[in-house]
XYZ file of C-alpha atoms in Angstrom:
535
model
C -38.448 -107.509 49.424
C -41.535 -107.594 51.656
C -39.933 -105.280 54.170
C -38.598 -103.039 51.411
C -42.112 -102.817 50.024
C -43.429 -101.806 53.533
C -40.792 -99.114 53.747
C -41.676 -97.619 50.393
C -45.263 -97.580 51.384
C -44.397 -95.796 54.512
C -42.619 -93.144 52.425
C -45.696 -92.685 50.167
C -47.978 -92.235 53.145
C -45.626 -89.835 54.859
C -45.293 -87.708 51.672
C -49.189 -87.500 51.339
C -49.349 -86.469 55.009
C -46.817 -83.740 54.578
C -48.521 -82.204 51.573
C -46.248 -83.696 48.949
C -49.125 -83.458 46.339
C -50.571 -79.967 46.977
C -53.874 -78.906 45.645
C -54.229 -77.170 42.309
C -52.803 -73.553 42.489
C -54.252 -71.534 39.680
C -52.764 -68.032 38.801
C -56.038 -66.900 36.950
C -59.202 -66.228 38.848
C -61.373 -66.573 35.713
C -61.408 -70.012 34.085
C -60.272 -69.700 30.409
C -59.926 -71.935 27.555
C -57.384 -71.719 24.694
C -59.562 -69.332 22.758
C -60.081 -67.001 25.603
C -56.256 -66.911 26.203
C -55.695 -66.240 22.600
C -58.194 -63.362 22.498
C -56.469 -61.939 25.590
C -53.042 -62.135 24.035
C -54.120 -60.705 20.622
C -55.876 -57.791 22.394
C -53.010 -57.043 24.676
C -50.577 -57.110 21.767
C -52.830 -54.573 19.836
C -53.807 -52.329 22.790
C -50.960 -49.907 23.682
C -53.212 -48.660 26.511
C -53.404 -52.120 28.207
C -49.545 -52.471 28.020
C -49.081 -49.204 29.554
C -51.487 -49.943 32.231
C -49.708 -53.283 32.905
C -46.429 -51.493 33.286
C -47.971 -48.879 35.533
C -49.606 -51.365 37.873
C -46.419 -53.570 37.676
C -44.664 -50.929 39.782
C -46.858 -51.833 42.837
C -48.135 -55.309 42.025
C -46.022 -58.221 40.734
C -48.963 -59.946 39.130
C -50.572 -57.061 37.215
C -50.796 -58.845 33.888
C -52.705 -61.722 35.519
C -55.128 -59.187 37.079
C -55.693 -57.428 33.776
C -56.392 -60.677 31.930
C -58.957 -61.621 34.606
C -60.819 -58.303 34.407
C -60.803 -58.466 30.636
C -62.214 -61.854 30.542
C -64.793 -61.060 33.140
C -66.057 -58.186 30.953
C -65.703 -60.174 27.520
C -66.729 -63.703 28.151
C -70.554 -64.545 27.854
C -70.423 -66.514 31.083
C -67.262 -65.882 33.174
C -66.580 -68.550 35.712
C -64.889 -67.423 38.880
C -62.579 -70.082 40.313
C -63.011 -71.085 43.968
C -60.629 -69.255 46.371
C -59.300 -72.483 47.570
C -57.975 -73.374 44.159
C -55.957 -70.189 43.787
C -52.250 -69.661 44.311
C -52.030 -67.732 47.541
C -50.083 -64.957 45.763
C -53.117 -64.334 43.549
C -55.571 -63.985 46.394
C -55.696 -60.212 46.089
C -56.396 -60.518 42.327
C -59.189 -63.036 43.041
C -60.755 -60.810 45.615
C -60.758 -57.809 43.206
C -62.261 -59.956 40.393
C -64.795 -61.333 42.679
C -65.852 -57.923 43.962
C -66.078 -56.643 40.342
C -68.140 -59.577 39.146
C -70.576 -59.235 42.101
C -71.399 -55.609 41.511
C -74.489 -54.507 39.698
C -72.517 -51.781 38.062
C -70.345 -54.486 36.317
C -73.440 -56.179 35.071
C -74.373 -53.035 33.347
C -70.907 -52.689 31.963
C -71.142 -56.117 30.390
C -74.060 -55.120 28.382
C -71.600 -53.146 26.273
C -68.684 -55.407 26.381
C -69.725 -59.023 26.136
C -68.269 -60.603 23.060
C -66.555 -57.430 22.071
C -62.729 -57.567 22.859
C -62.310 -53.877 21.839
C -64.924 -52.673 24.367
C -63.645 -55.017 27.035
C -60.143 -53.718 26.638
C -61.432 -50.096 26.907
C -63.341 -51.156 30.027
C -60.154 -52.446 31.685
C -58.218 -49.269 30.714
C -61.049 -47.088 32.167
C -60.800 -48.958 35.413
C -56.984 -48.559 35.494
C -56.779 -45.761 38.161
C -59.247 -47.536 40.330
C -57.352 -50.779 40.036
C -54.117 -49.086 41.208
C -55.981 -47.565 44.189
C -57.330 -51.080 44.960
C -53.964 -52.580 44.890
C -52.428 -49.798 46.965
C -55.080 -50.311 49.666
C -54.504 -54.127 49.595
C -50.680 -53.800 49.789
C -50.434 -55.363 53.241
C -52.840 -58.099 52.172
C -50.704 -58.747 49.120
C -47.535 -58.981 51.338
C -49.209 -61.391 53.591
C -50.481 -63.424 50.555
C -47.074 -63.525 49.085
C -45.655 -64.624 52.370
C -48.182 -67.508 52.489
C -47.374 -68.491 48.866
C -43.627 -68.560 49.847
C -44.395 -70.608 53.037
C -46.442 -73.033 50.971
C -43.656 -73.364 48.586
C -41.246 -73.984 51.367
C -43.456 -76.594 52.907
C -43.832 -78.368 49.544
C -39.968 -78.313 49.246
C -39.471 -79.777 52.728
C -42.023 -82.493 52.012
C -40.222 -83.275 48.772
C -37.050 -83.538 50.493
C -38.621 -85.940 53.095
C -39.895 -88.132 50.375
C -36.540 -88.111 48.516
C -34.821 -89.121 51.844
C -37.348 -91.894 52.426
C -36.839 -93.267 48.836
C -33.089 -93.078 49.218
C -33.442 -94.989 52.576
C -35.618 -97.598 51.016
C -33.051 -98.197 48.379
C -30.198 -98.369 50.861
C -31.943 -100.590 53.394
C -30.609 -103.946 54.248
C -32.252 -107.227 53.508
C -33.974 -107.032 56.874
C -35.239 -103.578 56.191
C -32.892 -101.729 58.545
C -31.255 -98.434 57.744
C -28.155 -96.794 59.100
C -28.661 -94.744 62.361
C -27.300 -91.592 60.759
C -29.647 -91.843 57.860
C -32.605 -92.488 60.193
C -31.749 -89.362 62.251
C -31.405 -87.241 59.129
C -34.627 -88.473 57.983
C -36.333 -87.714 61.363
C -34.830 -84.125 61.321
C -36.119 -83.644 57.735
C -39.627 -84.817 58.793
C -39.515 -82.365 61.687
C -38.538 -79.452 59.425
C -41.281 -80.340 56.998
C -43.818 -80.465 59.811
C -42.603 -77.022 60.914
C -42.732 -75.709 57.393
C -46.308 -76.955 57.073
C -47.294 -75.321 60.300
C -45.746 -72.029 59.077
C -47.631 -72.209 55.912
C -50.931 -72.654 57.705
C -50.030 -69.702 59.958
C -49.232 -67.466 57.040
C -52.427 -68.476 55.034
C -54.402 -67.553 58.168
C -52.559 -64.183 58.342
C -53.242 -63.575 54.637
C -57.011 -64.371 55.012
C -57.245 -61.989 57.865
C -55.353 -59.154 55.907
C -57.517 -59.780 52.866
C -60.681 -59.645 54.979
C -59.617 -56.261 56.270
C -59.081 -54.902 52.886
C -62.172 -56.385 51.221
C -64.724 -53.587 52.008
C -62.504 -50.959 50.442
C -61.938 -53.240 47.399
C -65.609 -53.747 46.927
C -66.477 -50.053 47.074
C -63.575 -49.165 44.672
C -64.623 -52.049 42.213
C -68.273 -50.739 42.104
C -67.182 -47.140 41.407
C -64.692 -48.351 38.780
C -67.307 -50.507 37.060
C -69.752 -47.634 37.156
C -67.234 -45.181 35.539
C -66.219 -47.777 32.832
C -69.935 -48.427 32.014
C -70.570 -44.817 31.607
C -67.641 -44.337 29.212
C -68.639 -47.495 27.343
C -72.245 -46.307 26.895
C -70.974 -42.868 25.819
C -68.738 -44.377 23.086
C -71.560 -46.554 21.905
C -73.894 -43.639 21.617
C -71.102 -41.722 19.828
C -70.718 -44.488 17.275
C -74.417 -44.861 16.921
C -74.836 -41.079 16.268
C -72.448 -41.430 13.239
C -74.472 -44.508 11.904
C -71.948 -47.093 13.070
C -73.614 -50.341 14.423
C -72.046 -53.040 16.535
C -71.572 -55.440 13.553
C -69.602 -52.848 11.529
C -67.487 -51.937 14.523
C -66.515 -55.510 15.328
C -65.453 -56.011 11.731
C -62.774 -53.287 12.270
C -59.398 -53.973 13.737
C -58.529 -52.703 17.138
C -56.335 -50.096 15.928
C -58.788 -48.827 13.389
C -61.548 -48.684 15.955
C -59.299 -46.898 18.465
C -58.303 -44.234 15.874
C -61.973 -43.829 14.864
C -63.157 -43.250 18.495
C -60.380 -40.742 19.046
C -61.298 -39.013 15.926
C -65.017 -38.904 16.771
C -64.213 -37.516 20.300
C -61.910 -34.760 19.175
C -62.673 -31.271 17.761
C -65.908 -30.420 16.022
C -67.006 -34.008 15.472
C -67.271 -34.640 19.165
C -69.209 -31.404 19.756
C -71.693 -32.264 17.009
C -72.285 -35.881 17.924
C -75.433 -35.269 19.958
C -77.112 -32.960 17.364
C -76.340 -35.445 14.615
C -77.710 -38.379 16.677
C -80.905 -36.374 17.297
C -81.338 -35.710 13.494
C -80.705 -39.282 12.676
C -83.128 -40.675 15.261
C -85.794 -38.153 14.202
C -85.349 -39.036 10.528
C -85.566 -42.840 11.417
C -88.801 -42.108 13.232
C -90.325 -40.453 10.262
C -89.305 -43.392 8.211
C -91.019 -45.754 10.628
C -94.172 -43.719 10.311
C -94.349 -44.363 6.591
C -96.602 -47.494 6.269
C -98.313 -48.584 3.098
C -101.760 -47.708 4.204
C -101.059 -44.794 6.437
C -103.868 -42.172 6.583
C -102.917 -38.658 5.523
C -104.603 -35.284 6.256
C -108.416 -35.334 6.710
C -110.135 -33.894 3.735
C -113.876 -34.702 4.140
C -116.319 -37.583 3.723
C -116.833 -39.749 0.618
C -118.347 -42.976 -0.385
C -116.417 -46.164 -0.376
C -115.702 -49.584 1.059
C -112.677 -48.870 3.280
C -113.730 -50.368 6.630
C -110.737 -48.807 8.237
C -112.140 -45.334 7.427
C -115.805 -45.740 8.432
C -117.513 -42.805 10.093
C -119.012 -43.417 13.457
C -122.633 -43.563 12.289
C -121.656 -46.453 9.914
C -119.890 -48.236 12.683
C -123.075 -47.840 14.803
C -125.149 -49.337 12.020
C -123.026 -52.327 11.814
C -123.544 -52.935 15.481
C -127.421 -53.056 15.202
C -128.652 -56.445 14.076
C -131.595 -54.824 12.128
C -129.371 -52.699 9.997
C -126.571 -55.240 9.154
C -128.261 -56.390 5.952
C -128.500 -52.862 4.606
C -124.813 -52.253 5.645
C -123.809 -55.368 3.738
C -125.689 -54.239 0.585
C -124.075 -50.814 0.713
C -120.677 -52.326 1.401
C -120.995 -54.485 -1.776
C -121.931 -51.365 -3.671
C -119.091 -49.400 -2.303
C -121.574 -46.789 -0.789
C -120.586 -46.656 2.737
C -119.750 -43.262 4.264
C -115.983 -43.067 4.890
C -113.485 -40.397 5.784
C -111.728 -38.916 2.727
C -107.921 -38.377 3.355
C -105.240 -36.539 1.574
C -101.907 -38.296 1.941
C -98.485 -36.789 1.138
C -96.978 -37.702 -2.310
C -93.453 -38.989 -2.148
C -92.269 -38.090 -5.617
C -88.464 -38.310 -5.266
C -86.842 -40.889 -7.386
C -83.440 -39.595 -8.336
C -80.577 -38.629 -6.098
C -80.832 -36.794 -2.862
C -78.213 -33.920 -2.872
C -77.442 -31.806 0.095
C -75.798 -28.541 -0.586
C -74.170 -27.165 2.521
C -73.025 -23.533 2.874
C -69.476 -23.618 4.507
C -69.017 -19.875 4.596
C -67.353 -18.200 7.533
C -70.586 -17.021 9.048
C -71.954 -20.542 9.197
C -69.206 -21.709 11.494
C -70.025 -19.025 14.242
C -71.519 -20.681 17.323
C -74.863 -19.613 18.559
C -75.918 -19.043 22.133
C -76.211 -22.776 22.862
C -72.985 -23.647 21.397
C -74.311 -24.963 18.147
C -73.396 -23.492 14.796
C -75.210 -23.179 11.501
C -72.683 -25.460 9.981
C -73.250 -28.139 12.605
C -76.998 -27.878 12.081
C -76.680 -28.158 8.338
C -74.291 -31.079 8.372
C -76.434 -32.923 10.824
C -79.345 -32.378 8.689
C -77.447 -33.568 5.579
C -76.272 -36.871 7.276
C -79.988 -37.593 8.216
C -80.760 -36.949 4.508
C -77.977 -39.548 3.854
C -79.858 -42.207 5.990
C -83.131 -41.164 4.156
C -81.545 -41.732 0.724
C -80.051 -45.074 1.965
C -83.482 -46.299 3.249
C -85.067 -45.310 -0.155
C -82.244 -46.853 -2.188
C -81.395 -43.520 -3.707
C -78.000 -42.080 -4.378
C -76.780 -39.304 -2.182
C -74.287 -36.574 -2.725
C -72.973 -33.965 -0.285
C -71.819 -30.738 -1.796
C -69.807 -28.197 0.461
C -69.552 -24.712 -1.003
C -68.472 -21.209 -0.199
C -66.944 -18.520 -2.412
C -67.120 -19.022 -6.163
C -64.889 -21.904 -7.207
C -64.800 -23.287 -3.733
C -66.468 -26.648 -3.925
C -66.110 -30.271 -2.627
C -68.409 -32.979 -3.785
C -68.658 -36.319 -1.973
C -70.723 -38.955 -3.551
C -72.445 -41.968 -1.711
C -73.940 -44.377 -4.353
C -76.934 -46.410 -3.153
C -75.206 -49.614 -4.300
C -72.539 -49.656 -1.733
C -72.137 -48.928 2.070
C -71.260 -45.375 2.987
C -67.561 -45.522 4.092
C -67.264 -43.837 7.518
C -64.106 -42.039 6.424
C -65.981 -40.262 3.671
C -68.762 -39.450 6.139
C -66.346 -37.900 8.442
C -64.517 -36.041 5.682
C -67.904 -34.518 4.749
C -68.519 -33.549 8.401
C -65.126 -32.135 9.149
C -64.360 -30.174 5.825
C -65.059 -26.486 5.562
C -63.993 -23.492 3.574
C -64.712 -20.389 5.769
C -65.162 -18.050 2.712
C -68.046 -16.334 1.176
C -71.400 -17.495 -0.354
C -72.053 -18.392 -3.990
C -75.209 -20.440 -5.138
C -74.465 -20.886 -8.774
C -71.369 -23.206 -8.417
C -72.992 -25.798 -5.979
C -76.293 -25.845 -7.781
C -74.710 -26.300 -11.200
C -72.745 -29.294 -9.685
C -75.926 -30.715 -8.242
C -77.850 -30.486 -11.595
C -74.782 -31.902 -13.314
C -75.148 -35.031 -11.001
C -78.815 -35.288 -11.637
C -78.481 -34.922 -15.392
C -75.769 -37.691 -15.353
C -77.997 -40.003 -13.454
C -80.864 -39.199 -15.894
C -78.568 -39.932 -18.951
C -77.388 -43.143 -17.433
C -80.471 -44.575 -15.784
C -83.495 -42.376 -16.908
C -84.242 -41.421 -13.283
C -85.810 -38.034 -12.699
C -87.359 -36.128 -9.815
C -84.288 -35.897 -7.578
C -84.228 -33.561 -4.513
C -81.701 -30.842 -3.772
C -81.542 -29.406 -0.354
C -79.823 -26.051 -0.149
C -78.907 -25.028 3.459
C -77.425 -21.681 3.867
C -77.381 -18.602 6.080
C -76.435 -16.170 3.324
C -77.686 -14.659 0.103
C -76.042 -14.004 -3.240
C -76.949 -12.604 -6.630
C -77.403 -14.645 -9.828
C -77.618 -13.529 -13.424
C -80.732 -13.821 -15.293
C -79.076 -15.896 -17.944
C -78.061 -18.436 -15.288
C -81.552 -18.364 -13.779
C -83.119 -19.144 -17.213
C -80.636 -21.885 -17.790
C -81.292 -23.212 -14.238
C -85.131 -23.273 -14.681
C -84.797 -25.083 -18.096
C -82.652 -27.802 -16.560
C -85.004 -28.048 -13.557
C -88.039 -28.494 -15.855
C -86.184 -31.146 -17.980
C -84.997 -33.131 -14.868
C -88.000 -32.637 -12.692
C -86.128 -32.226 -9.486
C -87.288 -30.186 -6.383
C -85.297 -27.589 -4.398
C -85.799 -27.462 -0.631
C -84.405 -24.185 0.599
C -83.345 -23.852 4.304
C -82.391 -20.540 5.742
C -80.339 -21.085 8.879
C -80.699 -18.309 11.467
C -81.673 -15.631 8.958
C -84.557 -14.365 6.794
C -84.489 -15.883 3.347
C -83.462 -13.511 0.592
C -85.236 -13.268 -2.753
C -82.927 -15.340 -4.651
C -83.310 -18.223 -2.201
C -87.063 -17.822 -2.325
C -86.965 -17.841 -6.123
C -84.885 -21.014 -6.255
C -86.871 -23.013 -3.647
C -89.983 -25.040 -4.209
C -90.207 -25.513 -0.513
C -88.633 -22.984 1.793
C -88.221 -23.028 5.508
C -86.541 -20.785 8.050
C -84.556 -22.107 11.065
C -84.736 -19.231 13.569
C -82.858 -20.973 16.403
C -80.027 -23.657 16.640
C -80.752 -24.801 20.137
C -83.753 -25.946 22.108
C -86.370 -28.680 21.506
C -87.331 -27.326 18.099
C -83.915 -27.409 16.585
C -84.272 -30.713 14.903
C -88.203 -30.904 14.564
C -87.938 -27.764 12.347
C -86.896 -30.124 9.497
C -89.296 -32.964 10.430
C -91.785 -32.251 7.586
C -88.952 -32.165 5.078
C -87.881 -35.736 6.078
C -91.570 -36.824 5.565
C -91.451 -36.046 1.811
C -87.789 -36.784 0.912
């Protein structure tokens, strides 16, 4: 038994020398746990674009699915860990080099600002890089062939080493009591060991050739990876800006399913919605800026000088007396008596309490594009959506009323008590009539809403914004009834004439009237700035 144990020990040492226990050979360049793998599988199942890309790349690369998973996880994981090249299966060395080049680029770092923790954004980034990934694989075709040959040679060497180990084990079990084996078995064992050594040498040669081919392809891969990441980052930023323009934050987007979000993005990019996104975003940012300026003690317009004790509004001479030790006692006495000279200011009064209602003219003339590409309808609806934000911030109800010819009316309500559904917002933006112009129908509908609010909650002083490029006649009877309701409900009417001179009816209806002479240029949005300050 001692000689038998010696023979078995020889078998074990020979097996280790021939590479019987090969190093770990990973097929994924990015280390992933079960949660990461589940996220990839779920996203891949939901994203038709990813599956189509996998099929397309599969025509020129056998391991396309592994590559896409690596690029996805590199974009999505908070701290992606790139495996060492020595730990990779040789057949995945091209994948590893593409992922390494991608992770090492500053452009991909910028892309990750939009994609980390967001499977949808990461999937869209992979799809955006699809054409570049195909070019990289085509350029690395020879390197991939060499890598595959290295993988095959390594597998063959492992198989030969296993055969040697099996023959050694068999020889050990068939050995005589003195440890001898038959001459034929010994020769066969020697031949197997020679074949295993040759296979090992072939594997090393193939690995060297693969490294050489991969080194030749690496500069092209790096350049393509940087360009692909830059393109994907630009697309990701554009989509994020598009969503933000429509009032969609990252939290709300990530609560949507992949399919819902993809459909929403496609809808926002298409047709008029995509063309209006920049204008809508500018309006909303401007309105947000006006809200930010409304602080509790903000000074208003300078009206003169008066007596008081507001140290923030001291005139310069009073500040000077405070700085002179001899006059400080007199300053303190006048401060106690509220007899300091201070600036008198006149602030704007924000009287709106009821709902904010935007009446948008959807007649045919409003849809005509101006010189810069914008239309009166686009300006009006962008303004209305900014008013929706204003109402939300003030916890006021909002209603959008779209009107055209008599009887053509669409009302969308956005109560303050619940979030504005993005579907309703897009319906408001997309819908149009393309007819004539009638003021009576939309204003009656707006007054009905304010009256219902007054009857239910006792709230008055709503705000109606009438945006139009037209003019129409109204009867004296209607005007008297309108003025009676207005007096009773206490609402204000802001009239906005878009690209035209306001007519007498619009002037008579409006408490606050402004004219928008141009729909393009830097003053396009700022023309409504003062209206947002008081609504």
